[in-house]
C-alpha positions as MATLAB code, in Angstrom:
seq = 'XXXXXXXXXXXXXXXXXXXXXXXXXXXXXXXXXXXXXXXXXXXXXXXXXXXXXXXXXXXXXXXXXXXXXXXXXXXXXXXXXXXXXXXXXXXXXXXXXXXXXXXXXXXXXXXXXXXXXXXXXXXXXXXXXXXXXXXXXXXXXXXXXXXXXXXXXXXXXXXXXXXXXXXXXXXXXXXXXXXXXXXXXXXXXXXXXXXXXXXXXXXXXXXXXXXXXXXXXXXXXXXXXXXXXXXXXXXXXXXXXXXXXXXXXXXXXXXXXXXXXXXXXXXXXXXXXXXXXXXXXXXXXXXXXXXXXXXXXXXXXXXXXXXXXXXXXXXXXXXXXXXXXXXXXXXXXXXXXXXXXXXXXXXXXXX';
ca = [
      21.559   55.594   -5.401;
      18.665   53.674   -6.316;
      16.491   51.814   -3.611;
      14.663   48.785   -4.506;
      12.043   47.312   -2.310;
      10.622   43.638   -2.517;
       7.433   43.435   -2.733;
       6.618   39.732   -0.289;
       3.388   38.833   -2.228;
       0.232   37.949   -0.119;
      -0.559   34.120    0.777;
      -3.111   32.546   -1.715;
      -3.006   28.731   -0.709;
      -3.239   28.512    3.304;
      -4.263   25.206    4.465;
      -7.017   25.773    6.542;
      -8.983   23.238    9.172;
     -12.063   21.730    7.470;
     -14.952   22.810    9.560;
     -18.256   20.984   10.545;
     -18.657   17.255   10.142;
     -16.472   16.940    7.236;
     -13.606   18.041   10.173;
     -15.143   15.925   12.548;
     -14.353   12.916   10.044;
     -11.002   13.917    8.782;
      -9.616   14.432   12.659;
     -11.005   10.884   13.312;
     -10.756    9.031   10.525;
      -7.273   10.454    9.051;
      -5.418   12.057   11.998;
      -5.854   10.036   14.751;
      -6.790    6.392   13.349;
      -5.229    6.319    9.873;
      -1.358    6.422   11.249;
      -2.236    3.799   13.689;
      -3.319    1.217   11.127;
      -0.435    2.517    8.533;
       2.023    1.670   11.483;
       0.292   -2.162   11.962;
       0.224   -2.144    8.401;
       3.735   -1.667    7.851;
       5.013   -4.317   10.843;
       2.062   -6.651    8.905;
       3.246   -6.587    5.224;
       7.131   -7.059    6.319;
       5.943  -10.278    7.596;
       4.011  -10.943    4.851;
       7.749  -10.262    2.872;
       9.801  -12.838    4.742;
       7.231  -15.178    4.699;
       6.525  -15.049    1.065;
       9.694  -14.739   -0.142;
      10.487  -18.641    1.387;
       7.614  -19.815   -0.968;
       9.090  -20.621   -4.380;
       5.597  -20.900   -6.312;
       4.703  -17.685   -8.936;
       1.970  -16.531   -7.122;
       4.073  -15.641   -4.207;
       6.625  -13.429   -6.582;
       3.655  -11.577   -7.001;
       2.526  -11.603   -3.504;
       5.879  -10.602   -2.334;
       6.069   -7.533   -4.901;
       2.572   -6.716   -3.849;
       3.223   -6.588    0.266;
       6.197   -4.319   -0.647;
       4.273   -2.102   -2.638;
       1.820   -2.097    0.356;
       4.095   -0.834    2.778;
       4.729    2.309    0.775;
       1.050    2.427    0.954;
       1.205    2.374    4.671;
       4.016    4.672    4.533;
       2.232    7.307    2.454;
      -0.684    6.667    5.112;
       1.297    8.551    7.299;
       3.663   11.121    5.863;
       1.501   11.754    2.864;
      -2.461   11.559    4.043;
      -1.708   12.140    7.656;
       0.582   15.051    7.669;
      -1.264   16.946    4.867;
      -4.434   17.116    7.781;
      -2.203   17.803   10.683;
      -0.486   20.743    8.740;
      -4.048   22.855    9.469;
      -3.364   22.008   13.328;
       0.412   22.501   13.750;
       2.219   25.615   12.060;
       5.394   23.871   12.916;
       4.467   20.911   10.954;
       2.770   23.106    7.996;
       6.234   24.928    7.777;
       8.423   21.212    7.720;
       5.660   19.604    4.890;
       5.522   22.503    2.978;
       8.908   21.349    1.743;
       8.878   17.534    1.790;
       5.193   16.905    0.325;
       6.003   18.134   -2.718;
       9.098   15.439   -2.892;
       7.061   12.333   -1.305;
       3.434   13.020   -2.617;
       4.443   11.626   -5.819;
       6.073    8.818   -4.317;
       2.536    7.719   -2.544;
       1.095    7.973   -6.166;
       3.647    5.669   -7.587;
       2.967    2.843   -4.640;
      -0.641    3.565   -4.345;
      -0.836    2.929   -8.681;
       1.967   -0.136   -8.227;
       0.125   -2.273   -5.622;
      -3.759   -1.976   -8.067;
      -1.373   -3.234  -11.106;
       0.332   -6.236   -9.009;
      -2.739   -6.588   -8.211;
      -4.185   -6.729  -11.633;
      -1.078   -8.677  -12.475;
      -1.870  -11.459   -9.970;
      -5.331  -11.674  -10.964;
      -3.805  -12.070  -14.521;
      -1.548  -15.044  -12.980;
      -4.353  -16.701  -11.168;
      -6.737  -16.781  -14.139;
      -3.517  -18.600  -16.071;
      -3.091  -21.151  -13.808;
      -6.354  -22.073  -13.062;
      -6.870  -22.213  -16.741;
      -3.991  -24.243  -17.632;
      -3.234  -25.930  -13.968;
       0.223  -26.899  -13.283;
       1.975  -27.464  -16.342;
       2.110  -23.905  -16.589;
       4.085  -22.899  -13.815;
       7.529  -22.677  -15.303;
       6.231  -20.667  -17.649;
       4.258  -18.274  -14.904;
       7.908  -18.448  -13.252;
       9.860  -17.289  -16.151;
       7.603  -14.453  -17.103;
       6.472  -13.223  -12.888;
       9.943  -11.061  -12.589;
       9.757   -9.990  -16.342;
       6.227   -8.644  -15.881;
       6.549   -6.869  -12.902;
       9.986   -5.349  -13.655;
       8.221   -3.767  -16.553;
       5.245   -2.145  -14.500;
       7.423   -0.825  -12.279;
       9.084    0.815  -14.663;
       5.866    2.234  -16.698;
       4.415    3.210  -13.530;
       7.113    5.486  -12.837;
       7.422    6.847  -15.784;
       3.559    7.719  -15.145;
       3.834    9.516  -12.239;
       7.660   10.898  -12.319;
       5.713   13.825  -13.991;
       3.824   14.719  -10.282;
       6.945   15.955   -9.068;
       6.542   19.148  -10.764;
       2.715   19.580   -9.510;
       3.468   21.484   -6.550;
       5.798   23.892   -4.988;
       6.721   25.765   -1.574;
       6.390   29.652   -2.053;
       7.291   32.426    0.645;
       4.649   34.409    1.240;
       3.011   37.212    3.926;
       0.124   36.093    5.997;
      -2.982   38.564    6.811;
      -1.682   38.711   10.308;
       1.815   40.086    9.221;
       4.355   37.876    8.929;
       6.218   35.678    6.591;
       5.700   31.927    6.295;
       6.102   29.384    3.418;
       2.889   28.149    1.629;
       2.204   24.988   -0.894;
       1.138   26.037   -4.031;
       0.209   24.343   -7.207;
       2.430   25.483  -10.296;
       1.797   26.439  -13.300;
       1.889   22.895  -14.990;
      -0.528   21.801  -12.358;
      -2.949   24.915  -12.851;
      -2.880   24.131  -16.332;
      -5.997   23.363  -17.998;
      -4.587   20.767  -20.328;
      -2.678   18.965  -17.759;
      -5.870   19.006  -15.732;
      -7.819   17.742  -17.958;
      -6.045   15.153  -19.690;
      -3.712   13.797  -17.088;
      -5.388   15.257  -14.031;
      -8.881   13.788  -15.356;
      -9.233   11.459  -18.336;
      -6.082    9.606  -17.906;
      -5.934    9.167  -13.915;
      -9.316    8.115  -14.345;
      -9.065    5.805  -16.449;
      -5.691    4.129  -15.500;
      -6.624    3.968  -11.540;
     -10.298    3.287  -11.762;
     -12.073    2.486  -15.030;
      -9.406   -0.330  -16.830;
      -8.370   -1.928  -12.895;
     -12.052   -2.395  -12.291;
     -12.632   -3.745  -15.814;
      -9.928   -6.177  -15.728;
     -10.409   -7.317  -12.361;
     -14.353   -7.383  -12.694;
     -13.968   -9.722  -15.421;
     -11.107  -11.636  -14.147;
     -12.634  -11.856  -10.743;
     -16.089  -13.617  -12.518;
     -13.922  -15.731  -14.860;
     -11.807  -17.426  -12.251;
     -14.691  -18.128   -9.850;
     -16.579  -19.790  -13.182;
     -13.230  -21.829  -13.777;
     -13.379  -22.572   -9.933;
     -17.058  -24.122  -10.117;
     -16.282  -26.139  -13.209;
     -13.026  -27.726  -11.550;
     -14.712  -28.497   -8.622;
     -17.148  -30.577   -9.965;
     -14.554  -32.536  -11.606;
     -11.801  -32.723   -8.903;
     -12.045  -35.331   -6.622;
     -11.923  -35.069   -2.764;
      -7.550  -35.403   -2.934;
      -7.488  -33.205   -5.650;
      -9.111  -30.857   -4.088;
      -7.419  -31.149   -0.721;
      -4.015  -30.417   -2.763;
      -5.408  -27.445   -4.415;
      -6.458  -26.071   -0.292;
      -3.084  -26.692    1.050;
      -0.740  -24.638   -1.863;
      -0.376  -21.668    0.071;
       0.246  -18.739   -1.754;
      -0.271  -20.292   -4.648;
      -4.094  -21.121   -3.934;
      -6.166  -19.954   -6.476;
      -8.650  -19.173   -3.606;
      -5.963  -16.506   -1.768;
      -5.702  -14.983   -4.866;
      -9.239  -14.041   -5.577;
      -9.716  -12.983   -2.259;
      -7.381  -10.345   -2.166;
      -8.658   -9.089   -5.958;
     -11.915   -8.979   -3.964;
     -10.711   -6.948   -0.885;
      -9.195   -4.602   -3.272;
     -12.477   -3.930   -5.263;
     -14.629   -3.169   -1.586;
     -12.346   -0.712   -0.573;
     -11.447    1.196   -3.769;
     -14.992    1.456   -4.526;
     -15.483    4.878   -2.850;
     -12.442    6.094   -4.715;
     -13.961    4.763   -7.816;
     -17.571    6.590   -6.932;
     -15.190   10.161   -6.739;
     -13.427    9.761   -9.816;
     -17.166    8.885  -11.778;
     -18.414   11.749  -10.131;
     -15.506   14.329  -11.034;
     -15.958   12.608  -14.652;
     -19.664   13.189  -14.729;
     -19.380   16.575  -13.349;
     -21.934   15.556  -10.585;
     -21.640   18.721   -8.150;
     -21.615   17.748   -4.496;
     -21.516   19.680   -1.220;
     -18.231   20.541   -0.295;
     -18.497   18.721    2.914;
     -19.588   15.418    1.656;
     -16.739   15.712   -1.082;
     -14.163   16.161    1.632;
     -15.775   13.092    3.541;
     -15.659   10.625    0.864;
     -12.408   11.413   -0.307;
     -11.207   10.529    3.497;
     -13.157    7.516    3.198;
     -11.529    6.344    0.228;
      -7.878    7.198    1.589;
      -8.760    5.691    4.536;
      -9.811    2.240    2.746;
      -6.785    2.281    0.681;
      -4.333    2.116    3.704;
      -7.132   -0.135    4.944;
      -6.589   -2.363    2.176;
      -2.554   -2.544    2.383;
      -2.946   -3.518    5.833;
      -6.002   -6.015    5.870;
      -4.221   -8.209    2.849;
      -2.282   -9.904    6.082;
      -5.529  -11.210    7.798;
      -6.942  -12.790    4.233;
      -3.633  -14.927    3.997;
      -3.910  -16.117    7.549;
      -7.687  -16.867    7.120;
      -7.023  -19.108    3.743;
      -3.595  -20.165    3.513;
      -2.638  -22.853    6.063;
       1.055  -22.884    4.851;
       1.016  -19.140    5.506;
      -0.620  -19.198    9.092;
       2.373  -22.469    9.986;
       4.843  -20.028    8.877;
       3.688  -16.723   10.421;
       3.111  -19.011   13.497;
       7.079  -20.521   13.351;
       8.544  -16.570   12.723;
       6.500  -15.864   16.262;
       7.612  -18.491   18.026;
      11.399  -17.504   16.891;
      10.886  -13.693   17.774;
       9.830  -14.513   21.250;
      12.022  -17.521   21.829;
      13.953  -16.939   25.195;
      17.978  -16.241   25.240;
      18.234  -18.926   28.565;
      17.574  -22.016   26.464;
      21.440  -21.203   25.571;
      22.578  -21.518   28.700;
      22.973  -24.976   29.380;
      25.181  -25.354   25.679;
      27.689  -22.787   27.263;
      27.589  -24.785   30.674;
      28.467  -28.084   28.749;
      30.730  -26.581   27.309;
      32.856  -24.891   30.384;
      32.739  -28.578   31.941;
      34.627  -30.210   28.871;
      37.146  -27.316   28.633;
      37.935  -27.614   32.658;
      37.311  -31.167   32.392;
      36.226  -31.621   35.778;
      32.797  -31.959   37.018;
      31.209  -28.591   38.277;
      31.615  -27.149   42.114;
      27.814  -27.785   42.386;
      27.999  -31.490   41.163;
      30.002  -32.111   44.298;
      28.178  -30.456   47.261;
];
């Protein structure tokens, strides 16, 4: 009788805690701040949903699409960015991710790639309609769903390949005993696939051609902007301030906020490109930074529609009011009505 003994192989990809300041950063910046602002940022961009989706002007389709995207964002903030730094703290929570980032790691990807092309696609919207000005907007109506149906669609099929990057393998630990580690596979180790999809095509899709586009788009429409103002008159241009979501103005601010805080991701990606070798440390920093801004971002698109849009500020105002309205202002209906079903006047009437 033949014996056959498994041989557990050793542990090659333990997630350790990032020492000196780079772990000083990480524990601040992504495990104890970053899940508090994803959690404001989700509550923020589901108002930003109901509000926008009363609006029936283009601009707030895209608004709309982009707030949802945003809340995966904010959502990835915390089960994605979060949990990957807590798993070098918590063994219990290592041993739970090890199975589930694998599954929802692709899925921040996907929303963190959706909300820069709604974003590129409302830039795209706003340069149209300050361009052609209103006689455009059945048009921009028509083609809003169209447009964003298809890069939903191309931005999955981008990133449905991430789902084979990683993978959870059982393995034995120094200290003698079994546990279950995340490991890249082979596709991911793959020098091709690093490369080319990893490198030159990440690179350019989620940094080089957004930045491009926007850049441009960014310069053109606040060009168009100057020119129109010099020719609008004081009504016109009092119509133009009170559109809501479909203010040119809102638009270009949020194109704006996005290029601040993606700018750090940006400087990682040219340096990976470039080959520029940094310190390990600093590496690890600026890559927290720039996940950090990116929640950041998701969440802060909220404050730029209540500081420029008047309709949105009524609105958000109106949804508070509702929220917080008090159940007793119903009481004196149901009173009226026990008086005309009795129909007698009230014990209290007569004392």
């Amino acid at each position: 009788m033949l014996n056959h003994t498994v041989v557990m192989r050793e542990c090659e990809c333990l997630h350790e805690p990032i020492e000196g300041y780079a772990g000083i950063a990480n524990l601040l910046l992504i495990v104890v701040s970053l899940p508090l602002i994803s959690f404001v940022g989700v509550v923020l961009n589901f108002f930003n949903i109901f509000i926008f989706c009363e609006q029936k002007n283009t601009a707030a389709k895209y608004l709309t699409a982009l707030s949802c995207s945003d809340v995966g964002v904010c959502m990835a903030g915390i089960f994605v960015i979060c949990s990957d730094s807590l798993r070098a703290h918590s063994f219990v929570i290592d041993q739970v991710f090890v199975f589930l980032l694998p599954k929802i790691i692709p899925l921040g990807l996907f929303f963190q790639m959706l909300s820069v092309y709604i974003t590129v696609l409302a830039a795209f919207d706003c340069f149209y309609s300050v361009y052609c000005g209103t006689k455009c907007e059945p048009k921009r109506s028509t083609w809003a769903p169209r447009v964003l149906a298809l890069v939903v669609i191309s931005v999955a099929a981008y990133n449905i390949v991430q789902f084979g990057d990683l993978q959870a393998i059982e393995c034995l630990h120094p200290d003698n005993y079994t546990l279950f580690e995340l490991c890249p596979t082979e596709m991911r180790i793959s020098e091709t696939y690093v490369i080319v999809y990893k490198g030159y095509l990440y690179a350019l899709s989620m940094a080089f051609l957004p930045f491009v586009l926007l850049t441009f788009l960014t310069v053109s429409i606040i060009v168009m902007l100057r020119r129109k103002n010099d020719t609008m008159d004081k009504a016109e241009k009092q119509d133009c301030d009170d559109d809501g979501g479909n203010n040119p103005v809102v638009l270009l601010l949020v194109v704006l906020l996005f290029l601040c805080c993606n700018l750090t991701s940006l400087l990682v990606n040219v340096f990976e490109m470039l080959k520029f070798k940094m310190a390990f440390e600093a590496e690890a920093v600026l890559i927290d930074i720039g996940n950090f801004l990116v929640v950041i971002n998701a969440t802060a698109n909220f404050f730029v529609y209540m500081g420029s849009s008047e309709e949105f500020r009524g609105a958000f105002y109106d949804r508070v009011r509702k929220l917080w309205r008090p159940k007793s202002t119903r009481l004196p209906l149901l009173h009226d009505h026990r008086i005309r079903l009795f129909n007698r006047n009230p014990v209290a009437s007569s004392i």
